[in-house]
PDB file of C-alpha atoms in Angstrom:
ATOM      1  CA  UNK A 131      -4.451  -1.447  10.383  1.00  0.00           C
ATOM      2  CA  UNK A 132      -2.138  -1.649   7.407  1.00  0.00           C
ATOM      3  CA  UNK A 133      -2.396  -4.695   5.183  1.00  0.00           C
ATOM      4  CA  UNK A 134       0.617  -5.188   2.952  1.00  0.00           C
ATOM      5  CA  UNK A 135       2.353  -7.309   0.344  1.00  0.00           C
ATOM      6  CA  UNK A 136       6.126  -7.224   0.037  1.00  0.00           C
ATOM      7  CA  UNK A 137       8.392  -8.953  -2.456  1.00  0.00           C
ATOM      8  CA  UNK A 138      11.839  -7.409  -1.990  1.00  0.00           C
ATOM      9  CA  UNK A 139      11.430  -6.263   1.612  1.00  0.00           C
ATOM     10  CA  UNK A 140      10.899  -2.558   0.905  1.00  0.00           C
ATOM     11  CA  UNK A 141       7.173  -2.639   1.694  1.00  0.00           C
ATOM     12  CA  UNK A 142       7.703  -4.729   4.829  1.00  0.00           C
ATOM     13  CA  UNK A 143      10.308  -2.199   5.956  1.00  0.00           C
ATOM     14  CA  UNK A 144       7.818   0.635   5.411  1.00  0.00           C
ATOM     15  CA  UNK A 145       5.064  -1.227   7.287  1.00  0.00           C
ATOM     16  CA  UNK A 146       7.406  -1.876  10.205  1.00  0.00           C
ATOM     17  CA  UNK A 147       8.253   1.829  10.437  1.00  0.00           C
ATOM     18  CA  UNK A 148       4.683   3.074  10.688  1.00  0.00           C
ATOM     19  CA  UNK A 149       3.536   2.739  14.309  1.00  0.00           C
ATOM     20  CA  UNK A 150       0.193   1.058  13.632  1.00  0.00           C
ATOM     21  CA  UNK A 151      -0.844  -2.592  13.488  1.00  0.00           C
ATOM     22  CA  UNK A 152       0.211  -4.215  10.206  1.00  0.00           C
ATOM     23  CA  UNK A 153      -0.282  -7.654   8.703  1.00  0.00           C
ATOM     24  CA  UNK A 154       1.108  -9.256   5.576  1.00  0.00           C
ATOM     25  CA  UNK A 155      -1.338 -10.608   3.015  1.00  0.00           C
ATOM     26  CA  UNK A 156      -1.621 -14.364   2.814  1.00  0.00           C
ATOM     27  CA  UNK A 157      -3.732 -16.293   0.338  1.00  0.00           C
ATOM     28  CA  UNK A 158      -7.389 -16.515   1.327  1.00  0.00           C
ATOM     29  CA  UNK A 159      -7.123 -13.839   4.004  1.00  0.00           C
ATOM     30  CA  UNK A 160     -10.147 -11.690   4.864  1.00  0.00           C
ATOM     31  CA  UNK A 161     -10.250  -8.393   6.740  1.00  0.00           C
ATOM     32  CA  UNK A 162     -13.393  -6.977   8.315  1.00  0.00           C
ATOM     33  CA  UNK A 163     -12.073  -3.728   9.779  1.00  0.00           C
ATOM     34  CA  UNK A 164     -10.864  -0.473   8.187  1.00  0.00           C
ATOM     35  CA  UNK A 165      -7.349  -0.607   6.749  1.00  0.00           C
ATOM     36  CA  UNK A 166      -4.856   0.920   4.328  1.00  0.00           C
ATOM     37  CA  UNK A 167      -3.431  -1.334   1.627  1.00  0.00           C
ATOM     38  CA  UNK A 168       0.347  -1.015   1.182  1.00  0.00           C
ATOM     39  CA  UNK A 169       1.779  -2.579  -1.952  1.00  0.00           C
ATOM     40  CA  UNK A 170       4.752  -2.685  -4.236  1.00  0.00           C
ATOM     41  CA  UNK A 171       4.457  -2.070  -7.963  1.00  0.00           C
ATOM     42  CA  UNK A 172       4.992  -5.122 -10.135  1.00  0.00           C
ATOM     43  CA  UNK A 173       6.658  -5.196 -13.554  1.00  0.00           C
ATOM     44  CA  UNK A 174       6.009  -1.874 -15.278  1.00  0.00           C
ATOM     45  CA  UNK A 175       3.233  -0.423 -13.136  1.00  0.00           C
ATOM     46  CA  UNK A 176       1.095  -3.463 -12.381  1.00  0.00           C
ATOM     47  CA  UNK A 177      -0.767  -4.417  -9.227  1.00  0.00           C
ATOM     48  CA  UNK A 178       0.756  -7.595  -7.753  1.00  0.00           C
ATOM     49  CA  UNK A 179      -1.461 -10.660  -8.195  1.00  0.00           C
ATOM     50  CA  UNK A 180      -1.655 -11.323  -4.446  1.00  0.00           C
ATOM     51  CA  UNK A 181      -2.929  -7.772  -3.884  1.00  0.00           C
ATOM     52  CA  UNK A 182      -5.471  -8.007  -6.720  1.00  0.00           C
ATOM     53  CA  UNK A 183      -6.812 -11.281  -5.342  1.00  0.00           C
ATOM     54  CA  UNK A 184      -6.982  -9.891  -1.802  1.00  0.00           C
ATOM     55  CA  UNK A 185      -8.786  -6.711  -2.856  1.00  0.00           C
ATOM     56  CA  UNK A 186     -11.306  -8.615  -4.967  1.00  0.00           C
ATOM     57  CA  UNK A 187     -12.949  -9.809  -1.739  1.00  0.00           C
ATOM     58  CA  UNK A 188     -11.718  -7.235   0.804  1.00  0.00           C
ATOM     59  CA  UNK A 189     -11.924  -3.822  -0.875  1.00  0.00           C
ATOM     60  CA  UNK A 190     -15.012  -2.727   1.107  1.00  0.00           C
ATOM     61  CA  UNK A 191     -12.994  -1.873   4.226  1.00  0.00           C
ATOM     62  CA  UNK A 192     -10.009  -0.328   2.449  1.00  0.00           C
ATOM     63  CA  UNK A 193      -9.721   3.392   3.230  1.00  0.00           C
ATOM     64  CA  UNK A 194      -6.571   4.218   1.263  1.00  0.00           C
ATOM     65  CA  UNK A 195      -3.740   2.878  -0.859  1.00  0.00           C
ATOM     66  CA  UNK A 196      -0.003   3.369  -0.402  1.00  0.00           C
ATOM     67  CA  UNK A 197       2.478   2.148  -2.998  1.00  0.00           C
ATOM     68  CA  UNK A 198       6.213   1.702  -3.179  1.00  0.00           C
ATOM     69  CA  UNK A 199       7.956   2.004  -6.515  1.00  0.00           C
ATOM     70  CA  UNK A 200      11.166   2.856  -8.304  1.00  0.00           C
ATOM     71  CA  UNK A 201      11.211   6.042 -10.357  1.00  0.00           C
ATOM     72  CA  UNK A 202      14.113   4.688 -12.428  1.00  0.00           C
ATOM     73  CA  UNK A 203      11.528   2.795 -14.509  1.00  0.00           C
ATOM     74  CA  UNK A 204       9.947   6.077 -15.584  1.00  0.00           C
ATOM     75  CA  UNK A 205       7.356   8.497 -14.288  1.00  0.00           C
ATOM     76  CA  UNK A 206       4.527   6.782 -16.191  1.00  0.00           C
ATOM     77  CA  UNK A 207       5.139   3.545 -14.226  1.00  0.00           C
ATOM     78  CA  UNK A 208       6.091   4.938 -10.811  1.00  0.00           C
ATOM     79  CA  UNK A 209       3.698   3.498  -8.208  1.00  0.00           C
ATOM     80  CA  UNK A 210       1.144   2.910 -10.940  1.00  0.00           C
ATOM     81  CA  UNK A 211      -0.267   0.094  -8.819  1.00  0.00           C
ATOM     82  CA  UNK A 212      -1.742   2.784  -6.548  1.00  0.00           C
ATOM     83  CA  UNK A 213      -3.343   4.531  -9.526  1.00  0.00           C
ATOM     84  CA  UNK A 214      -4.903   1.292 -10.773  1.00  0.00           C
ATOM     85  CA  UNK A 215      -6.268   0.329  -7.340  1.00  0.00           C
ATOM     86  CA  UNK A 216      -7.607   3.824  -6.776  1.00  0.00           C
ATOM     87  CA  UNK A 217      -9.428   3.894 -10.125  1.00  0.00           C
ATOM     88  CA  UNK A 218     -10.851   0.383  -9.843  1.00  0.00           C
ATOM     89  CA  UNK A 219     -12.173   0.645  -6.280  1.00  0.00           C
ATOM     90  CA  UNK A 220     -12.550   4.389  -5.722  1.00  0.00           C
ATOM     91  CA  UNK A 221      -9.968   4.286  -2.931  1.00  0.00           C
ATOM     92  CA  UNK A 222      -7.895   7.437  -2.304  1.00  0.00           C
ATOM     93  CA  UNK A 223      -4.143   7.358  -2.832  1.00  0.00           C
ATOM     94  CA  UNK A 224      -2.492   8.146   0.491  1.00  0.00           C
ATOM     95  CA  UNK A 225       1.151   8.143  -0.592  1.00  0.00           C
ATOM     96  CA  UNK A 226       3.535   7.043  -3.327  1.00  0.00           C
ATOM     97  CA  UNK A 227       6.937   6.138  -1.928  1.00  0.00           C
ATOM     98  CA  UNK A 228      10.307   5.792  -3.611  1.00  0.00           C
ATOM     99  CA  UNK A 229      11.636   2.342  -2.631  1.00  0.00           C
ATOM    100  CA  UNK A 230      11.759   2.328   1.222  1.00  0.00           C
ATOM    101  CA  UNK A 231      10.979   5.998   1.607  1.00  0.00           C
ATOM    102  CA  UNK A 232      11.989   8.251   4.476  1.00  0.00           C
ATOM    103  CA  UNK A 233      10.768   9.094   7.968  1.00  0.00           C
ATOM    104  CA  UNK A 234       8.734  12.025   6.602  1.00  0.00           C
ATOM    105  CA  UNK A 235       6.811   9.540   4.409  1.00  0.00           C
ATOM    106  CA  UNK A 236       6.013   7.341   7.409  1.00  0.00           C
ATOM    107  CA  UNK A 237       4.923  10.381   9.430  1.00  0.00           C
ATOM    108  CA  UNK A 238       2.565  11.518   6.642  1.00  0.00           C
ATOM    109  CA  UNK A 239       1.039   8.040   6.391  1.00  0.00           C
ATOM    110  CA  UNK A 240       0.570   7.864  10.167  1.00  0.00           C
ATOM    111  CA  UNK A 241      -1.213  11.237  10.130  1.00  0.00           C
ATOM    112  CA  UNK A 242      -3.505  10.169   7.276  1.00  0.00           C
ATOM    113  CA  UNK A 243      -4.157   6.872   9.031  1.00  0.00           C
ATOM    114  CA  UNK A 244      -5.392   8.573  12.185  1.00  0.00           C
ATOM    115  CA  UNK A 245      -7.441  11.059  10.158  1.00  0.00           C
ATOM    116  CA  UNK A 246      -9.196   8.421   8.037  1.00  0.00           C
ATOM    117  CA  UNK A 247      -9.359   5.310  10.207  1.00  0.00           C
ATOM    118  CA  UNK A 248      -9.291   6.171  13.895  1.00  0.00           C
TER     119      UNK A 248
END
């Protein structure tokens, strides 16, 4: 499963183009099965609050992090949310995606998903 948070629609678009079950984070949600977290990058490289709050109680089943970002803000901030999540929880970074990404990005995520979760 892919658990995601989307603000502008880019992350939701990505989630909808990866052929695995996906659900959007809602406040107070809990997940008790293996999943990838898919998030956008807030401000200049921050983890969105909704994702931080979700992971605080659900990180145990997270097998990888995928982030969407915009390289126009600079390399040091690009998908930095993935770096922060990975460091804090010891979760591997699966993919960093420019905005909505491309089919090759979705294919790589699908392959990693089946290698790590299924």
